[in-house]
PDB file of C-alpha atoms in Angstrom:
ATOM      1  CA  MET A   1       0.000   0.000   0.000  1.00  0.00           C
ATOM      2  CA  LYS A   2       1.377   3.368  -1.027  1.00  0.00           C
ATOM      3  CA  LEU A   3       1.248   6.082   1.628  1.00  0.00           C
ATOM      4  CA  ALA A   4      -0.755   9.197   0.796  1.00  0.00           C
ATOM      5  CA  PRO A   5       1.270  12.251  -0.183  1.00  0.00           C
ATOM      6  CA  CYS A   6       1.496  14.737   2.667  1.00  0.00           C
ATOM      7  CA  ILE A   7       3.142  17.984   3.678  1.00  0.00           C
ATOM      8  CA  ARG A   8       6.692  17.434   4.898  1.00  0.00           C
ATOM      9  CA  SER A   9       7.450  21.140   5.439  1.00  0.00           C
ATOM     10  CA  ILE A  10       5.855  24.578   5.111  1.00  0.00           C
ATOM     11  CA  TYR A  11       7.897  27.716   4.403  1.00  0.00           C
ATOM     12  CA  VAL A  12       7.151  31.417   4.112  1.00  0.00           C
ATOM     13  CA  ALA A  13       9.330  34.468   3.509  1.00  0.00           C
ATOM     14  CA  PRO A  14       8.052  37.816   4.802  1.00  0.00           C
ATOM     15  CA  ASP A  15       9.974  39.784   2.162  1.00  0.00           C
ATOM     16  CA  ALA A  16      11.710  39.324  -1.184  1.00  0.00           C
ATOM     17  CA  GLY A  17      15.130  37.681  -0.967  1.00  0.00           C
ATOM     18  CA  VAL A  18      15.064  36.865   2.749  1.00  0.00           C
ATOM     19  CA  PRO A  19      15.546  33.252   3.846  1.00  0.00           C
ATOM     20  CA  MET A  20      12.441  31.091   3.915  1.00  0.00           C
ATOM     21  CA  GLN A  21      11.190  30.400   7.442  1.00  0.00           C
ATOM     22  CA  LYS A  22       9.857  26.988   8.399  1.00  0.00           C
ATOM     23  CA  VAL A  23       6.444  27.005  10.085  1.00  0.00           C
ATOM     24  CA  ILE A  24       4.307  24.118  11.351  1.00  0.00           C
ATOM     25  CA  LYS A  25       1.047  25.701  10.209  1.00  0.00           C
ATOM     26  CA  ALA A  26      -0.005  28.346   7.741  1.00  0.00           C
ATOM     27  CA  GLU A  27      -3.164  30.303   7.100  1.00  0.00           C
ATOM     28  CA  LEU A  28      -4.202  30.092   3.456  1.00  0.00           C
ATOM     29  CA  MET A  29      -6.208  33.026   2.122  1.00  0.00           C
ATOM     30  CA  ALA A  30      -8.370  32.254  -0.917  1.00  0.00           C
ATOM     31  CA  HIS A  31      -7.273  34.051  -4.085  1.00  0.00           C
ATOM     32  CA  ILE A  32      -4.436  35.813  -2.176  1.00  0.00           C
ATOM     33  CA  GLY A  33      -1.774  33.502  -0.758  1.00  0.00           C
ATOM     34  CA  ILE A  34      -0.269  32.428   2.546  1.00  0.00           C
ATOM     35  CA  GLN A  35      -0.618  34.823   5.481  1.00  0.00           C
ATOM     36  CA  GLY A  36       2.799  36.352   6.142  1.00  0.00           C
ATOM     37  CA  ASP A  37       4.347  35.326   2.810  1.00  0.00           C
ATOM     38  CA  ARG A  38       5.870  37.889   0.453  1.00  0.00           C
ATOM     39  CA  TYR A  39       3.588  37.023  -2.479  1.00  0.00           C
ATOM     40  CA  ALA A  40       0.392  37.391  -0.428  1.00  0.00           C
ATOM     41  CA  GLN A  41       1.647  40.887   0.441  1.00  0.00           C
ATOM     42  CA  GLY A  42       2.536  41.656  -3.180  1.00  0.00           C
ATOM     43  CA  ILE A  43       6.234  42.190  -2.358  1.00  0.00           C
ATOM     44  CA  GLY A  44       7.827  39.025  -3.741  1.00  0.00           C
ATOM     45  CA  THR A  45      10.628  39.364  -6.276  1.00  0.00           C
ATOM     46  CA  PHE A  46       8.304  38.479  -9.143  1.00  0.00           C
ATOM     47  CA  SER A  47       5.124  40.152  -7.813  1.00  0.00           C
ATOM     48  CA  LYS A  48       5.239  42.890 -10.450  1.00  0.00           C
ATOM     49  CA  ALA A  49       6.496  40.682 -13.324  1.00  0.00           C
ATOM     50  CA  THR A  50       4.557  40.614 -16.563  1.00  0.00           C
ATOM     51  CA  PRO A  51       2.674  38.739 -17.586  1.00  0.00           C
ATOM     52  CA  ILE A  52       1.057  38.602 -14.155  1.00  0.00           C
ATOM     53  CA  LYS A  53       1.064  35.071 -12.747  1.00  0.00           C
ATOM     54  CA  VAL A  54      -0.805  33.439  -9.896  1.00  0.00           C
ATOM     55  CA  ARG A  55       1.716  33.077  -7.068  1.00  0.00           C
ATOM     56  CA  HIS A  56      -0.565  32.128  -4.176  1.00  0.00           C
ATOM     57  CA  ILE A  57       1.405  29.027  -3.187  1.00  0.00           C
ATOM     58  CA  SER A  58       4.178  26.835  -4.590  1.00  0.00           C
ATOM     59  CA  LEU A  59       4.686  23.119  -4.015  1.00  0.00           C
ATOM     60  CA  ILE A  60       7.680  20.873  -4.695  1.00  0.00           C
ATOM     61  CA  ALA A  61       8.126  17.114  -4.316  1.00  0.00           C
ATOM     62  CA  GLU A  62      10.627  15.986  -1.698  1.00  0.00           C
ATOM     63  CA  ASP A  63      11.617  13.289  -4.195  1.00  0.00           C
ATOM     64  CA  GLY A  64      12.468  15.999  -6.745  1.00  0.00           C
ATOM     65  CA  ILE A  65      14.743  17.767  -4.270  1.00  0.00           C
ATOM     66  CA  ARG A  66      16.484  14.473  -3.523  1.00  0.00           C
ATOM     67  CA  THR A  67      16.980  13.718  -7.234  1.00  0.00           C
ATOM     68  CA  ALA A  68      18.249  17.245  -7.979  1.00  0.00           C
ATOM     69  CA  ASN A  69      20.676  17.083  -5.062  1.00  0.00           C
ATOM     70  CA  HIS A  70      21.972  13.731  -6.286  1.00  0.00           C
ATOM     71  CA  LEU A  71      22.715  15.327  -9.678  1.00  0.00           C
ATOM     72  CA  LEU A  72      24.421  18.257  -7.963  1.00  0.00           C
ATOM     73  CA  GLU A  73      26.505  15.882  -5.842  1.00  0.00           C
ATOM     74  CA  ILE A  74      27.644  13.930  -8.921  1.00  0.00           C
ATOM     75  CA  ASN A  75      28.800  17.217 -10.462  1.00  0.00           C
ATOM     76  CA  HIS A  76      30.526  18.291  -7.223  1.00  0.00           C
ATOM     77  CA  HIS A  77      28.153  21.243  -6.711  1.00  0.00           C
ATOM     78  CA  PRO A  78      26.619  22.280  -3.381  1.00  0.00           C
ATOM     79  CA  GLN A  79      23.160  20.916  -2.681  1.00  0.00           C
ATOM     80  CA  PHE A  80      19.952  22.817  -1.850  1.00  0.00           C
ATOM     81  CA  THR A  81      17.872  22.293   1.278  1.00  0.00           C
ATOM     82  CA  GLY A  82      14.084  22.360   1.075  1.00  0.00           C
ATOM     83  CA  SER A  83      13.916  25.980   2.230  1.00  0.00           C
ATOM     84  CA  GLU A  84      16.593  26.982  -0.287  1.00  0.00           C
ATOM     85  CA  THR A  85      14.348  25.931  -3.198  1.00  0.00           C
ATOM     86  CA  ARG A  86      12.149  28.925  -2.194  1.00  0.00           C
ATOM     87  CA  ARG A  87       8.956  26.842  -2.498  1.00  0.00           C
ATOM     88  CA  ASN A  88       6.249  27.111   0.166  1.00  0.00           C
ATOM     89  CA  ILE A  89       5.312  23.461   0.532  1.00  0.00           C
ATOM     90  CA  ILE A  90       7.415  20.308   0.334  1.00  0.00           C
ATOM     91  CA  ILE A  91       5.315  17.219  -0.343  1.00  0.00           C
ATOM     92  CA  SER A  92       6.526  13.722   0.564  1.00  0.00           C
ATOM     93  CA  GLN A  93       5.312  10.430  -0.947  1.00  0.00           C
ATOM     94  CA  ILE A  94       4.865  11.899  -4.431  1.00  0.00           C
ATOM     95  CA  SER A  95       7.161  12.031  -7.442  1.00  0.00           C
ATOM     96  CA  SER A  96       7.917  15.220  -9.350  1.00  0.00           C
ATOM     97  CA  GLU A  97       6.074  13.745 -12.319  1.00  0.00           C
ATOM     98  CA  GLU A  98       2.936  13.076 -10.247  1.00  0.00           C
ATOM     99  CA  LEU A  99       3.045  16.574  -8.767  1.00  0.00           C
ATOM    100  CA  ASN A 100       3.511  18.107 -12.233  1.00  0.00           C
ATOM    101  CA  GLN A 101       0.342  16.303 -13.382  1.00  0.00           C
ATOM    102  CA  LEU A 102      -1.689  18.470 -10.990  1.00  0.00           C
ATOM    103  CA  VAL A 103      -1.322  21.472 -13.319  1.00  0.00           C
ATOM    104  CA  GLY A 104      -4.821  22.247 -14.598  1.00  0.00           C
ATOM    105  CA  ARG A 105      -6.468  20.130 -11.895  1.00  0.00           C
ATOM    106  CA  THR A 106      -8.242  20.906  -8.651  1.00  0.00           C
ATOM    107  CA  PHE A 107      -6.750  19.063  -5.692  1.00  0.00           C
ATOM    108  CA  TYR A 108      -6.954  19.248  -1.921  1.00  0.00           C
ATOM    109  CA  LEU A 109      -4.226  19.979   0.572  1.00  0.00           C
ATOM    110  CA  GLY A 110      -5.337  19.445   4.143  1.00  0.00           C
ATOM    111  CA  GLY A 111      -8.923  19.456   2.857  1.00  0.00           C
ATOM    112  CA  LEU A 112      -8.539  22.918   1.255  1.00  0.00           C
ATOM    113  CA  ALA A 113      -9.161  23.241  -2.481  1.00  0.00           C
ATOM    114  CA  LEU A 114      -6.270  24.395  -4.678  1.00  0.00           C
ATOM    115  CA  LYS A 115      -5.868  24.433  -8.440  1.00  0.00           C
ATOM    116  CA  GLY A 116      -2.580  23.678 -10.162  1.00  0.00           C
ATOM    117  CA  ILE A 117      -1.803  26.663 -12.402  1.00  0.00           C
ATOM    118  CA  GLU A 118       1.603  26.031 -13.941  1.00  0.00           C
ATOM    119  CA  LEU A 119       4.956  24.386 -13.533  1.00  0.00           C
ATOM    120  CA  CYS A 120       7.311  26.345 -11.343  1.00  0.00           C
ATOM    121  CA  ASP A 121      10.209  26.337 -13.786  1.00  0.00           C
ATOM    122  CA  PRO A 122      13.488  26.825 -11.962  1.00  0.00           C
ATOM    123  CA  CYS A 123      15.105  30.250 -12.238  1.00  0.00           C
ATOM    124  CA  GLN A 124      18.430  31.678 -11.135  1.00  0.00           C
ATOM    125  CA  ARG A 125      17.009  33.372  -8.002  1.00  0.00           C
ATOM    126  CA  PRO A 126      17.857  30.582  -5.492  1.00  0.00           C
ATOM    127  CA  ALA A 127      21.343  30.126  -6.988  1.00  0.00           C
ATOM    128  CA  LYS A 128      22.076  33.862  -6.914  1.00  0.00           C
ATOM    129  CA  LEU A 129      20.815  34.362  -3.355  1.00  0.00           C
ATOM    130  CA  LEU A 130      22.918  31.469  -2.064  1.00  0.00           C
ATOM    131  CA  LYS A 131      25.859  31.766  -4.458  1.00  0.00           C
ATOM    132  CA  LYS A 132      25.396  28.112  -5.423  1.00  0.00           C
ATOM    133  CA  PRO A 133      25.607  26.995  -9.061  1.00  0.00           C
ATOM    134  CA  ASP A 134      23.380  24.879 -11.280  1.00  0.00           C
ATOM    135  CA  PHE A 135      19.930  25.238  -9.710  1.00  0.00           C
ATOM    136  CA  ILE A 136      18.263  25.545 -13.128  1.00  0.00           C
ATOM    137  CA  ASN A 137      19.763  22.343 -14.546  1.00  0.00           C
ATOM    138  CA  ALA A 138      19.376  20.245 -11.401  1.00  0.00           C
ATOM    139  CA  PHE A 139      15.747  21.246 -10.841  1.00  0.00           C
ATOM    140  CA  SER A 140      14.638  21.119 -14.481  1.00  0.00           C
ATOM    141  CA  THR A 141      11.277  19.236 -14.523  1.00  0.00           C
ATOM    142  CA  ARG A 142      11.552  19.026 -10.701  1.00  0.00           C
ATOM    143  CA  GLY A 143      10.909  22.674  -9.751  1.00  0.00           C
ATOM    144  CA  GLY A 144       7.376  22.029  -8.519  1.00  0.00           C
ATOM    145  CA  ILE A 145       4.125  23.809  -9.351  1.00  0.00           C
ATOM    146  CA  ARG A 146       2.313  27.038  -8.593  1.00  0.00           C
ATOM    147  CA  ALA A 147      -1.253  26.758  -7.421  1.00  0.00           C
ATOM    148  CA  ALA A 148      -4.217  29.035  -6.833  1.00  0.00           C
ATOM    149  CA  ILE A 149      -5.741  28.879  -3.368  1.00  0.00           C
ATOM    150  CA  LEU A 150      -9.489  28.383  -3.808  1.00  0.00           C
ATOM    151  CA  GLU A 151     -10.479  28.008  -0.124  1.00  0.00           C
ATOM    152  CA  SER A 152      -9.278  29.788   3.004  1.00  0.00           C
ATOM    153  CA  GLY A 153      -8.244  27.847   6.083  1.00  0.00           C
ATOM    154  CA  MET A 154      -5.371  26.444   8.097  1.00  0.00           C
ATOM    155  CA  LEU A 155      -2.772  24.094   6.684  1.00  0.00           C
ATOM    156  CA  PHE A 156      -0.536  21.953   8.903  1.00  0.00           C
ATOM    157  CA  SER A 157       2.638  19.923   8.500  1.00  0.00           C
ATOM    158  CA  GLY A 158       1.520  16.347   7.888  1.00  0.00           C
ATOM    159  CA  SER A 159      -1.688  17.364   6.076  1.00  0.00           C
ATOM    160  CA  GLU A 160      -2.496  15.052   3.169  1.00  0.00           C
ATOM    161  CA  LEU A 161      -2.690  15.906  -0.512  1.00  0.00           C
ATOM    162  CA  SER A 162      -5.563  14.319  -2.408  1.00  0.00           C
ATOM    163  CA  ILE A 163      -7.138  14.653  -5.818  1.00  0.00           C
ATOM    164  CA  PRO A 164     -10.748  13.881  -6.662  1.00  0.00           C
ATOM    165  CA  HIS A 165     -11.377  10.381  -7.890  1.00  0.00           C
ATOM    166  CA  ALA A 166     -13.423  10.451 -11.070  1.00  0.00           C
ATOM    167  CA  HIS A 167     -16.399   8.922  -9.238  1.00  0.00           C
ATOM    168  CA  ASN A 168     -16.307  11.143  -6.147  1.00  0.00           C
ATOM    169  CA  SER A 169     -17.780  14.579  -5.758  1.00  0.00           C
ATOM    170  CA  PRO A 170     -15.135  17.314  -5.694  1.00  0.00           C
ATOM    171  CA  HIS A 171     -17.041  18.912  -2.828  1.00  0.00           C
ATOM    172  CA  HIS A 172     -16.229  16.113  -0.393  1.00  0.00           C
ATOM    173  CA  PRO A 173     -12.456  16.089   0.161  1.00  0.00           C
ATOM    174  CA  ASN A 174     -12.720  13.406   2.850  1.00  0.00           C
ATOM    175  CA  GLN A 175     -13.862  11.005   0.108  1.00  0.00           C
ATOM    176  CA  LEU A 176     -10.874  11.601  -2.158  1.00  0.00           C
ATOM    177  CA  PHE A 177      -8.081   9.313  -3.159  1.00  0.00           C
ATOM    178  CA  PHE A 178      -4.688  10.337  -4.438  1.00  0.00           C
ATOM    179  CA  ASN A 179      -3.981   7.871  -7.184  1.00  0.00           C
ATOM    180  CA  ASP A 180      -6.942   6.986  -9.397  1.00  0.00           C
ATOM    181  CA  LYS A 181      -4.862   5.088 -11.990  1.00  0.00           C
TER     182      LYS A 181
END
């Protein structure tokens, strides 16, 4: 039996460029972002970028971080911790490929509805802030996703990620299953 994907870690940064801070819970605000995070306040590095993108919350697979760090290690480059990826949520028990498949889909994190908006393609920002090379190459296809927050509420470390099964109502997250394949 495969374990359900769940939140390993939650991170926020109160301002652009400052280190991400680990928290055990976060308040999600529908159509805005995470309380206390730079993008919810409109002061993230890319808040004013055009075209305007939804930056409510970002998720990355723990497996993707592990794979990227293995590639960095092989090439004798420094590795990146979860907080250094600058993503808000690290999800365990899911592959990067499975997480990427949530783009365009509604899913639930801790029972709160989110919608995958786009892949979070790696950029140079984490590498520049930390003076570490090769973030873009190591995290290519493993950079996670951006999602829109559709429901307000509290999110906790350990909360499960689920997607609606084709036969279940999307309005009943407690009746959802992660893998409907």
